[in-house]
Every structure is written in structure tokens, then in C-alpha cells.
mmCIF file of C-alpha atoms in Angstrom:
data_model
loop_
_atom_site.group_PDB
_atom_site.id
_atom_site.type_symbol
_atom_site.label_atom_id
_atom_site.label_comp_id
_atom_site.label_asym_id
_atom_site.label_seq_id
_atom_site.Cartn_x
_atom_site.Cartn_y
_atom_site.Cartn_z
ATOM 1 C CA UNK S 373 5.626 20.697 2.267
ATOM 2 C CA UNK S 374 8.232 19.148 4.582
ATOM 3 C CA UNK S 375 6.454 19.764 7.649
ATOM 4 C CA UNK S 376 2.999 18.414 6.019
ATOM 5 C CA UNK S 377 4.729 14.809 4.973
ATOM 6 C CA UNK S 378 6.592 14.263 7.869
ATOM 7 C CA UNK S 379 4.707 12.443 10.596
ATOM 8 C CA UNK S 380 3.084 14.139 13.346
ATOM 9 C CA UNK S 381 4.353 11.005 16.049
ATOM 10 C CA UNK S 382 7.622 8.952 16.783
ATOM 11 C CA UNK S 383 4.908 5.663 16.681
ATOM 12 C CA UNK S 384 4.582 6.991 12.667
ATOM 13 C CA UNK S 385 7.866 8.343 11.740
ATOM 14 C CA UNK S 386 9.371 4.816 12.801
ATOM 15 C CA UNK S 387 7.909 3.020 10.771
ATOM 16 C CA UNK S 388 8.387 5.097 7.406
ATOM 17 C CA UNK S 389 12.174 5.273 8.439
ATOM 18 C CA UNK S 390 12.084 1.753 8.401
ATOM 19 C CA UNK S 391 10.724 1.620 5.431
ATOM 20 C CA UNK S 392 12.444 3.985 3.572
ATOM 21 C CA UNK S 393 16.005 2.236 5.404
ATOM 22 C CA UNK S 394 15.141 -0.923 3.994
ATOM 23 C CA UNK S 395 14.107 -0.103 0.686
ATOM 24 C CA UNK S 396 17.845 1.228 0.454
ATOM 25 C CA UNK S 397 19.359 -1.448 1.646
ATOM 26 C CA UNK S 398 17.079 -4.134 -0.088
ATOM 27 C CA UNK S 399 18.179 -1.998 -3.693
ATOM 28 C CA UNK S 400 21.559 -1.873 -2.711
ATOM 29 C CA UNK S 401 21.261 -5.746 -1.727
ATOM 30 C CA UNK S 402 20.176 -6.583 -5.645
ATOM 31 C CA UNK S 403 22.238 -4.120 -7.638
ATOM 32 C CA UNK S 404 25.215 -4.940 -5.533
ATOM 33 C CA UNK S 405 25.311 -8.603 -4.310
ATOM 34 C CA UNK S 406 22.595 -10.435 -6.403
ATOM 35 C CA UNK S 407 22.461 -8.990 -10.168
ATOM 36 C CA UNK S 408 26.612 -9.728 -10.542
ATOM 37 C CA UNK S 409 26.233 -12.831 -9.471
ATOM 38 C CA UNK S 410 23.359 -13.346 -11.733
ATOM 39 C CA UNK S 411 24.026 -11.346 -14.606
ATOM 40 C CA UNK S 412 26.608 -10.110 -17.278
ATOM 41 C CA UNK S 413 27.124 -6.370 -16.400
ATOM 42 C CA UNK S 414 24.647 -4.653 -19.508
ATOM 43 C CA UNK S 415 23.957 -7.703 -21.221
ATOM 44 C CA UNK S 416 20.330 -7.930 -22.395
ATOM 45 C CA UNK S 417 19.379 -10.328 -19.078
ATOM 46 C CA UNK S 418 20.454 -7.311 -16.732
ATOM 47 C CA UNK S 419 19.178 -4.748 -18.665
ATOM 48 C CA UNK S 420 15.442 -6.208 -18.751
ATOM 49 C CA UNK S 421 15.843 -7.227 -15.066
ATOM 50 C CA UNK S 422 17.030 -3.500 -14.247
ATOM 51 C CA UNK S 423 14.446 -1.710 -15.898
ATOM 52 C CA UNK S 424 11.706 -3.655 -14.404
ATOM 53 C CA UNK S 425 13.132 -3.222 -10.894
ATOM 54 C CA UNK S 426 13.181 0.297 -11.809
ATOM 55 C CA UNK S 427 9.807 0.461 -12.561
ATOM 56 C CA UNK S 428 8.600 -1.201 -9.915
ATOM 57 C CA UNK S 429 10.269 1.484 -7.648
ATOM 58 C CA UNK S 430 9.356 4.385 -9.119
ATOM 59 C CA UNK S 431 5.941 3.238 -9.113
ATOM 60 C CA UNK S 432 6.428 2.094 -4.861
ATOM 61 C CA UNK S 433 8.122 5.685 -4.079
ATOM 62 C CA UNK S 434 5.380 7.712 -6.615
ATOM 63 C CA UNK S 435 2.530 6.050 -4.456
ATOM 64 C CA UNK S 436 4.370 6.201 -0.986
ATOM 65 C CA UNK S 437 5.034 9.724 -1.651
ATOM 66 C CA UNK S 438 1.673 11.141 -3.076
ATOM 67 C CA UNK S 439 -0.129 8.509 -0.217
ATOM 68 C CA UNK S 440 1.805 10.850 2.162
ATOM 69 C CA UNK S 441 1.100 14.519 0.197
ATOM 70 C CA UNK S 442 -2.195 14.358 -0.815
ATOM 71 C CA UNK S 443 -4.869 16.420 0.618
ATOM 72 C CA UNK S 444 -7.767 14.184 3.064
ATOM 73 C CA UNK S 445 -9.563 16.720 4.237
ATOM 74 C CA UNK S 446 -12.465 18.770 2.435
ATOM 75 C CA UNK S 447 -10.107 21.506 1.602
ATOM 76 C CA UNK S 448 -11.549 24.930 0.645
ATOM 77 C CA UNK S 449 -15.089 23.047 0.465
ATOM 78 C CA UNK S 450 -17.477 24.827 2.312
ATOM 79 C CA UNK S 451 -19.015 22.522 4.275
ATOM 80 C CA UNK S 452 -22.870 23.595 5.590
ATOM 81 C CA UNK S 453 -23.337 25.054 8.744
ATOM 82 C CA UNK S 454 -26.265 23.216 9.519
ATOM 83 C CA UNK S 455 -26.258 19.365 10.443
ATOM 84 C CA UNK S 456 -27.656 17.890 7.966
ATOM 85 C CA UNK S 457 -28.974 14.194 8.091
ATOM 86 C CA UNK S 458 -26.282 11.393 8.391
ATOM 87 C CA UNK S 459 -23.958 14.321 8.892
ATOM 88 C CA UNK S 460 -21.888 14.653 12.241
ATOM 89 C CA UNK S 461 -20.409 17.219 14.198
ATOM 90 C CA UNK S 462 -16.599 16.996 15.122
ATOM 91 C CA UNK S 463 -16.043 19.063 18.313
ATOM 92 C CA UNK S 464 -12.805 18.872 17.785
ATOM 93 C CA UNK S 465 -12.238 20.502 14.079
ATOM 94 C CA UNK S 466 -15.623 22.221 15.168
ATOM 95 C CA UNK S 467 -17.478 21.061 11.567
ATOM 96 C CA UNK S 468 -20.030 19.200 10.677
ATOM 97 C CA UNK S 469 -18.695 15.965 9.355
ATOM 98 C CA UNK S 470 -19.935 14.680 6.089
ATOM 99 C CA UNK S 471 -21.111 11.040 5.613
ATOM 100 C CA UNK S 472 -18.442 8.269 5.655
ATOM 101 C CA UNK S 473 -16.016 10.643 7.264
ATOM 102 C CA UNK S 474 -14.321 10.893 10.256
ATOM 103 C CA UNK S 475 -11.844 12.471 12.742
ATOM 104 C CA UNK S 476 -8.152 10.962 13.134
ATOM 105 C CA UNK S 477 -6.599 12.366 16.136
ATOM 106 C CA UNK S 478 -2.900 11.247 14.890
ATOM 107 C CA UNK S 479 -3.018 13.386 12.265
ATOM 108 C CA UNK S 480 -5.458 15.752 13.462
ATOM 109 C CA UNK S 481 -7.913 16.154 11.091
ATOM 110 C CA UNK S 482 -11.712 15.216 9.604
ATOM 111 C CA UNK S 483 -10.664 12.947 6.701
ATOM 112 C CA UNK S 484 -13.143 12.453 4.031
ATOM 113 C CA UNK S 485 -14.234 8.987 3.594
ATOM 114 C CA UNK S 486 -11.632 7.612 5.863
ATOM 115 C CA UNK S 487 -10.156 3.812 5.822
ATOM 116 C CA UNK S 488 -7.722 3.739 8.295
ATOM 117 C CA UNK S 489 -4.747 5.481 9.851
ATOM 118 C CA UNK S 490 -1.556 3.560 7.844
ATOM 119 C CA UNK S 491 1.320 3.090 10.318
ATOM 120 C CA UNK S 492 3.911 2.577 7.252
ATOM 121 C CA UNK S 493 3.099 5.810 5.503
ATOM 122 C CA UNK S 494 2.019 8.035 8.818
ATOM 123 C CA UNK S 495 -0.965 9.129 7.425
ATOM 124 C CA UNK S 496 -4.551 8.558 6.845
ATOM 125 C CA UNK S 497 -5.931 6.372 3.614
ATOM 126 C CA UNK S 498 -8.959 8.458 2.674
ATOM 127 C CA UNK S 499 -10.786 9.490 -0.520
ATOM 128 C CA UNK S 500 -8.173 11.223 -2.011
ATOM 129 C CA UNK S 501 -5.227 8.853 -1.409
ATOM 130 C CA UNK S 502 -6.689 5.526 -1.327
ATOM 131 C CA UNK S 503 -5.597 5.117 -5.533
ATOM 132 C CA UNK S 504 -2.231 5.819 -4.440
ATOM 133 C CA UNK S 505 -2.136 3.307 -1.382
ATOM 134 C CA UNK S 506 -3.946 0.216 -3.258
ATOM 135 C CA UNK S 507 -1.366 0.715 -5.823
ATOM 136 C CA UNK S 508 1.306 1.042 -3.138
ATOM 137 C CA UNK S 509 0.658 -2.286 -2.413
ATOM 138 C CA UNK S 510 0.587 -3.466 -5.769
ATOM 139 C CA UNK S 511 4.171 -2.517 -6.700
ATOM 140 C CA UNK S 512 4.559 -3.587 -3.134
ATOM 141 C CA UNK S 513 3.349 -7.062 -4.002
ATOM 142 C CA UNK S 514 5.737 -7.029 -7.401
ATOM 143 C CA UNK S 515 8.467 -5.605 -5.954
ATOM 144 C CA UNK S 516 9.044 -8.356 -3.097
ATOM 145 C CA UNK S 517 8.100 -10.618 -5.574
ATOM 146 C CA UNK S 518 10.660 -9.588 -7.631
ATOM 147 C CA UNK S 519 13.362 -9.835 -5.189
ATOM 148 C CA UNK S 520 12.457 -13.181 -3.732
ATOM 149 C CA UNK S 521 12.813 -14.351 -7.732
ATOM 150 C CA UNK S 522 16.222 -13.409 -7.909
ATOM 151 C CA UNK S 523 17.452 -14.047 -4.541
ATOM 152 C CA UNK S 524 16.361 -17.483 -4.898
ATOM 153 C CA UNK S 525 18.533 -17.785 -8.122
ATOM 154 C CA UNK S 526 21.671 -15.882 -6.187
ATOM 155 C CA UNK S 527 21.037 -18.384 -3.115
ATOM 156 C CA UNK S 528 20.910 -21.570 -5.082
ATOM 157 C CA UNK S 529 24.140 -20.256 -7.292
ATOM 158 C CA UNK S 530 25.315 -19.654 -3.690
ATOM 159 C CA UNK S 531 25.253 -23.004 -2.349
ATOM 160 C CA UNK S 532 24.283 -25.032 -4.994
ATOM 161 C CA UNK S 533 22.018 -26.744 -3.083
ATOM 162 C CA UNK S 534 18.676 -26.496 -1.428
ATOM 163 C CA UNK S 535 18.615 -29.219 1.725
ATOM 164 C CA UNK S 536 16.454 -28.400 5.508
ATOM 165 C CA UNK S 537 19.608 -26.433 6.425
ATOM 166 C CA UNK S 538 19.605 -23.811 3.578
ATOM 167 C CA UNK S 539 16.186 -23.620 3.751
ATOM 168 C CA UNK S 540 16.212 -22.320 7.584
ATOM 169 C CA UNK S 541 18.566 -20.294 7.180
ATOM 170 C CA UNK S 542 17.061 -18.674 4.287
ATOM 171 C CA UNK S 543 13.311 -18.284 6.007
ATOM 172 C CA UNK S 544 14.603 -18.053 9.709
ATOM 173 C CA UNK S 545 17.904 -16.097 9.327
ATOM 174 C CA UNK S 546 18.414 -15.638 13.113
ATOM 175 C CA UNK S 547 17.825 -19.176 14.352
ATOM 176 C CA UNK S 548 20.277 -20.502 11.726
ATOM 177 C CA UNK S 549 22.440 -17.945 12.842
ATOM 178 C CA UNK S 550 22.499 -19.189 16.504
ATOM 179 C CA UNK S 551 22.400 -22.691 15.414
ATOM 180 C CA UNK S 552 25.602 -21.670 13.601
ATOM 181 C CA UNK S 553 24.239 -22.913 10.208
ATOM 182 C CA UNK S 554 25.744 -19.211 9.006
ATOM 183 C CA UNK S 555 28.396 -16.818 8.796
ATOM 184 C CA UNK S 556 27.818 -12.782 9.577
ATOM 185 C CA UNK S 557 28.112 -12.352 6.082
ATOM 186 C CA UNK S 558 25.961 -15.015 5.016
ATOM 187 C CA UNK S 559 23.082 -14.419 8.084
ATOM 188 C CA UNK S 560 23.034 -10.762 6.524
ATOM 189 C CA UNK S 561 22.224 -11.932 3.244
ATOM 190 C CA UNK S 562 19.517 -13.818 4.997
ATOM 191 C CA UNK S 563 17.854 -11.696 6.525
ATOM 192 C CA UNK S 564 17.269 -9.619 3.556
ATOM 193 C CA UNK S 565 15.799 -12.550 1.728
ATOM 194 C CA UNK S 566 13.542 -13.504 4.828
ATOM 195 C CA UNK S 567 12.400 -9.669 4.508
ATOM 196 C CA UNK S 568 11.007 -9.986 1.011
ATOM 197 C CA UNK S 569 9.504 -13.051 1.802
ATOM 198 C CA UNK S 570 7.702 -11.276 4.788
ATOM 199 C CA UNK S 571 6.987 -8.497 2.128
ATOM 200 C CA UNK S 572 5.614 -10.275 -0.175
ATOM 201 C CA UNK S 573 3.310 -12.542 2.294
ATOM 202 C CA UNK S 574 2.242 -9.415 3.799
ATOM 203 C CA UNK S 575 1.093 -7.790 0.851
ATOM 204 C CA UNK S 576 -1.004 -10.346 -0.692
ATOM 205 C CA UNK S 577 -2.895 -10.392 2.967
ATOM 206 C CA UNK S 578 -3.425 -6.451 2.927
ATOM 207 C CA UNK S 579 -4.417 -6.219 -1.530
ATOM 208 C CA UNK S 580 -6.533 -9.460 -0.474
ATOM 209 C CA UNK S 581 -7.913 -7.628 3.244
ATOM 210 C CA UNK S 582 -8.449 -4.201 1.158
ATOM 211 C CA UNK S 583 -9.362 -5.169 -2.510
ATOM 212 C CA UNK S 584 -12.544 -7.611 -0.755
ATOM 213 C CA UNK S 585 -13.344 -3.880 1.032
ATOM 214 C CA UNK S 586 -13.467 -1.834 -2.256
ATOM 215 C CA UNK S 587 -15.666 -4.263 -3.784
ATOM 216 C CA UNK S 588 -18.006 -4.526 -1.678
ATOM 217 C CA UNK S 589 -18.107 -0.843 -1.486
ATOM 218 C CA UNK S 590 -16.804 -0.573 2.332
ATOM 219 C CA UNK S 591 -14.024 1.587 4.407
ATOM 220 C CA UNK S 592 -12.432 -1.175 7.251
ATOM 221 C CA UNK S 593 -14.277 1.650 9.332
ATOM 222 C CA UNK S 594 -16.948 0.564 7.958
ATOM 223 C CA UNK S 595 -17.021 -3.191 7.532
ATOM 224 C CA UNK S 596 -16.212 -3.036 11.459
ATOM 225 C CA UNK S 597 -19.409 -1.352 12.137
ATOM 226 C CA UNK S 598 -21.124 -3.812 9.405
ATOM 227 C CA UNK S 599 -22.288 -0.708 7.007
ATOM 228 C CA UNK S 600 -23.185 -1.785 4.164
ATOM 229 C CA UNK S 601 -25.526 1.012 2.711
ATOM 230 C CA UNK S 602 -22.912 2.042 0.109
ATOM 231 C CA UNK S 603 -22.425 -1.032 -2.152
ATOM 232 C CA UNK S 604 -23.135 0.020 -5.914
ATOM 233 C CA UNK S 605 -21.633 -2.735 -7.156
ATOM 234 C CA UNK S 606 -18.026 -4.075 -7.560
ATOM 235 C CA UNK S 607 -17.718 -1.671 -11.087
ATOM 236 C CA UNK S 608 -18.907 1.491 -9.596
ATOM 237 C CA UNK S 609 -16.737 0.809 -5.958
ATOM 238 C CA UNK S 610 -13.854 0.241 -7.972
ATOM 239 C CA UNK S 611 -14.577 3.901 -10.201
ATOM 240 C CA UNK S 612 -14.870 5.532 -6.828
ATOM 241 C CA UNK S 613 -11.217 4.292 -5.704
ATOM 242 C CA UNK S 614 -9.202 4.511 -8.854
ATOM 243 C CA UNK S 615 -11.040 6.879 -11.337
ATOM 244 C CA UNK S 616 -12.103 7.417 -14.610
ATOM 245 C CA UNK S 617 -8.535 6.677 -15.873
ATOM 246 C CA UNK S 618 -8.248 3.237 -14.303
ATOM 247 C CA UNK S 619 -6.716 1.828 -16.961
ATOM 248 C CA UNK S 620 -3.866 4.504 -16.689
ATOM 249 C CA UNK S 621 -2.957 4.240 -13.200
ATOM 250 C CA UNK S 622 -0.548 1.543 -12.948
ATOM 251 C CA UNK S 623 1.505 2.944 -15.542
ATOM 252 C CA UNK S 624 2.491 6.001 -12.965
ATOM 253 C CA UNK S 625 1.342 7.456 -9.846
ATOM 254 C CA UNK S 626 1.670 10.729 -11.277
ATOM 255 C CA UNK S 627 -1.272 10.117 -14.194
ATOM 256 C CA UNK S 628 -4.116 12.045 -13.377
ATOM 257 C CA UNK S 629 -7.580 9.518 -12.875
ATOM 258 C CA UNK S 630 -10.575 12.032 -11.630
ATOM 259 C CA UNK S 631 -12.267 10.443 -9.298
ATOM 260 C CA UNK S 632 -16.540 10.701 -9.648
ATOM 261 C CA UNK S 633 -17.104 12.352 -6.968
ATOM 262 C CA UNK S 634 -16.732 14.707 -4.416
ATOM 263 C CA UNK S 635 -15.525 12.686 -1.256
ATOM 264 C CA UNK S 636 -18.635 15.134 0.334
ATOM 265 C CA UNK S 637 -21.835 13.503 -1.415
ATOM 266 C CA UNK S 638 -22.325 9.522 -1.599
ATOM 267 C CA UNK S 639 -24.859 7.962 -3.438
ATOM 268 C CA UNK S 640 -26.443 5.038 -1.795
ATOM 269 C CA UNK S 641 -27.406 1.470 -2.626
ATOM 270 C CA UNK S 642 -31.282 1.563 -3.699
ATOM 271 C CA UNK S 643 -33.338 -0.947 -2.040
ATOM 272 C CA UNK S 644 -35.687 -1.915 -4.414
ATOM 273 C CA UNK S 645 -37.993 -3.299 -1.882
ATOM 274 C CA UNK S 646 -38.103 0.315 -0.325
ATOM 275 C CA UNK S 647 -39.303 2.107 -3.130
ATOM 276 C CA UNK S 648 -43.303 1.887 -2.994
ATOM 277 C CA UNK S 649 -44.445 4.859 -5.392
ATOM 278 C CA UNK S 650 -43.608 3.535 -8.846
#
């Protein structure tokens, strides 16, 4: 299972060490630095902010973790031997491809209904996963949110005030650095603040980017192509990413949603103007 989650390139496991790096450091960063500043040590104030932040990370590492294990490809499927039509042949995994699917070459495989290849998790967001990656970047989204809540508090208990210098410091850690507006100490605890700020602007661009994708019933593979044939509707689009259990799935990564299909068989958008014998 190692060998399966750990990316195939250095241009892929970089970025997930990142990742992961941060995420210890930004945790260590609140439960350290900001919540005793912020908070009585177990009074009810900590306590509520504690158990949200550890929901919100269970949630992030349940999603980055099943984004990473979970099966893309059509498994022990037997796919047909003959091409069928809007099928296509890989001649590299030496299949016939079915519709909406294609081959990554970073990770080596035909991935069923694939979105893209995701740089910060190392693997592909396909039929299987993409649940698990929109609500990666949900907790994504609540998490940086989160932390740019309280480290604005633990700033403006910092320095009590908020004039042009605070604020570039805060937002542009290493030019107030150099313009000597901070200490080491204090360009540190900068920077980590600028990062959830980058977070959290960077998520709402990729659930804004990807959300507009799954309603209109589109991979980005597809929307760059301008295929449209698979729109049934924001209701049904949404069904097809997040299941039957929709409802469920924000509780915990781990709550099974079946999804209602196959990732093999698509039904199409019916064009009412096409259909002559009724």
C-alpha cells in the first residue's frame, strides 16, 4: 500500500511533502503560539475551538489520504475486446478505453472518467476519488479559514494595532522582513499567516474552478475540449460526484456514498430536438 500512495515522480512527491510539512507546522503554529495566547488552557473557548480544528483535520487528512488510495482504474472490470463506439484504444495499457476516460502517463494508467492529474496529492482525480478531492478542498477552504480567524485575533493581541506596517508584514512577510518592519521571530509568524491567507484564496478559486465543472456535468478535460454531451442537470452531476449518501459525506471521508454508476457506462444528455420517432 506504501508503494501505491507514494508518488511515482520527484515533480509529485514535492509537493505532498510540502504539504504534509506545512500542515505540521501550521498545527503546531495554532496549538502552540496562537490558542495560549488566545485562550484559557481547557476552558470552554479552547475546547470548542480545538474540536473544530480537529475536525476540520481529520476530515483534510481522511480526503488527502483516500484521494491518494483509491482505485482510478477499471479494476477487475472486464473491459470488451472490441472497440466499441466512442470507445478508444490506449496503446499504451493496450485496452480499449471507455468513454470520458483517459491515459495519465505520470501515474501510468487509463483512469476512468479522468479530471486532471493533482500536483498536491500526486495522483489522478477520477471517478472514484473525485468525492474525496472536492471535499479536500472543502475542509481545505475551512481549515485556512479557520486559521486566518484566529491568527488575526493572536496578531491584533500581538501588536495591538492594525496600521499599513502590520498589515505588510502580515500579507507580505518577506518584504517587511527586508524592510526591517520584523524580527526572525516575528517574520516567522508571518509567514505562516500569509500561508493561510494564500490557502484560503486558493481554495475558493479551485471549489469555485471545479464546483462550476460538476454542475455543468464536465471533467476540466473536458470543458477544454468544449464537451458538453454529458450535462444531466446540476442534481444528477452532483449524484454522479458525491453519491447517494451526499448528505453523509462531509461528516467523514470514511462514510460510504455509492456512487450511480459504473465509471464504464455514461448516460448522455437527450436532445429533444434529435428524437424524431415519438
Amino acid at each position: 500500500m506504501a508503494n501505491s500512495l507514494l508518488p511515482k515522480t520527484w515533480m509529485d512527491r514535492i509537493p505532498v511533502i510540502f504539504v504534509l510539512i506545512e500542515l505540521c507546522l501550521e498545527v503546531t503554529f495554532e496549538l502552540c503560539i496562537v490558542f495560549p495566547r488566545l485562550f484559557d488552557t481547557f476552558s470552554l473557548a479552547y475546547i470548542i475551538h480545538f474540536a473544530f480544528g480537529v475536525f476540520c483535520l481529520y476530515n483534510f487528512l481522511g480526503n488527502f489520504y483516500l484521494c491518494m488510495a483509491t482505485d482510478l482504474t477499471s479494476g477487475s472490470t472486464i473491459l470488451p475486446a472490441v472497440l466499441q463506439p466512442e470507445w478508444h484504444y490506449c496503446p499504451v495499457c493496450l485496452l480499449n478505453q471507455p468513454p470520458r476516460s483517459s491515459h495519465c502517463h505520470t501515474c501510468g494508467k487509463c483512469i476512468l472518467k479522468r479530471d486532471h492529474h493533482c500536483m498536491f496529492t500526486g495522483k489522478c482525480i477520477g471517478y472514484n476519488n473525485h468525492r474525496y478531492y472536492m471535499m479536500l478542498l472543502v475542509y481545505f477552504f475551512l481549515g485556512s479559514m479557520f486559521a486566518n480567524y484566529l491568527n488575526m485575533d493572536y496578531m491584533y493581541e500581538v501588536i495591538h494595532t492594525l496600521n499599513w506596517k502590520a498589515v505588510m508584514a502580515f500579507i507580505t512577510p518577506v518584504i517587511g522582513w527586508m524592510m526591517g518592519l520584523t524580527e526572525t521571530l516575528s517574520f516567522l509568524t508571518c509567514f505562516q499567516c500569509s500561508t493561510c491567507i494564500l490557502s484560503f484564496v486558493l481554495s475558493i478559486v479551485l471549489i469555485y474552478y471545479h464546483g462550476a465543472l460538476i454542475a455543468y456535468g464536465q471533467s476540466t478535460r473536458e470543458w477544454r475540449k468544449g464537451i458538453r454531451g454529458y450535462n444531466r442537470g446540476w442534481k444528477q452531476n452532483f449524484l454522479e460526484v458525491f453519491g447517494t449518501r451526499w448528505y453523509l459525506v462531509w461528516l467523514s471521508p470514511w462514510i460510504s456514498s455509492p456512487l450511480p454508476g459504473d465509471g464504464i457506462h455514461f448516460l448522455k444528455k437527450i436532445n429533444l430536438e434529435n428524437v424524431k420517432d415519438m
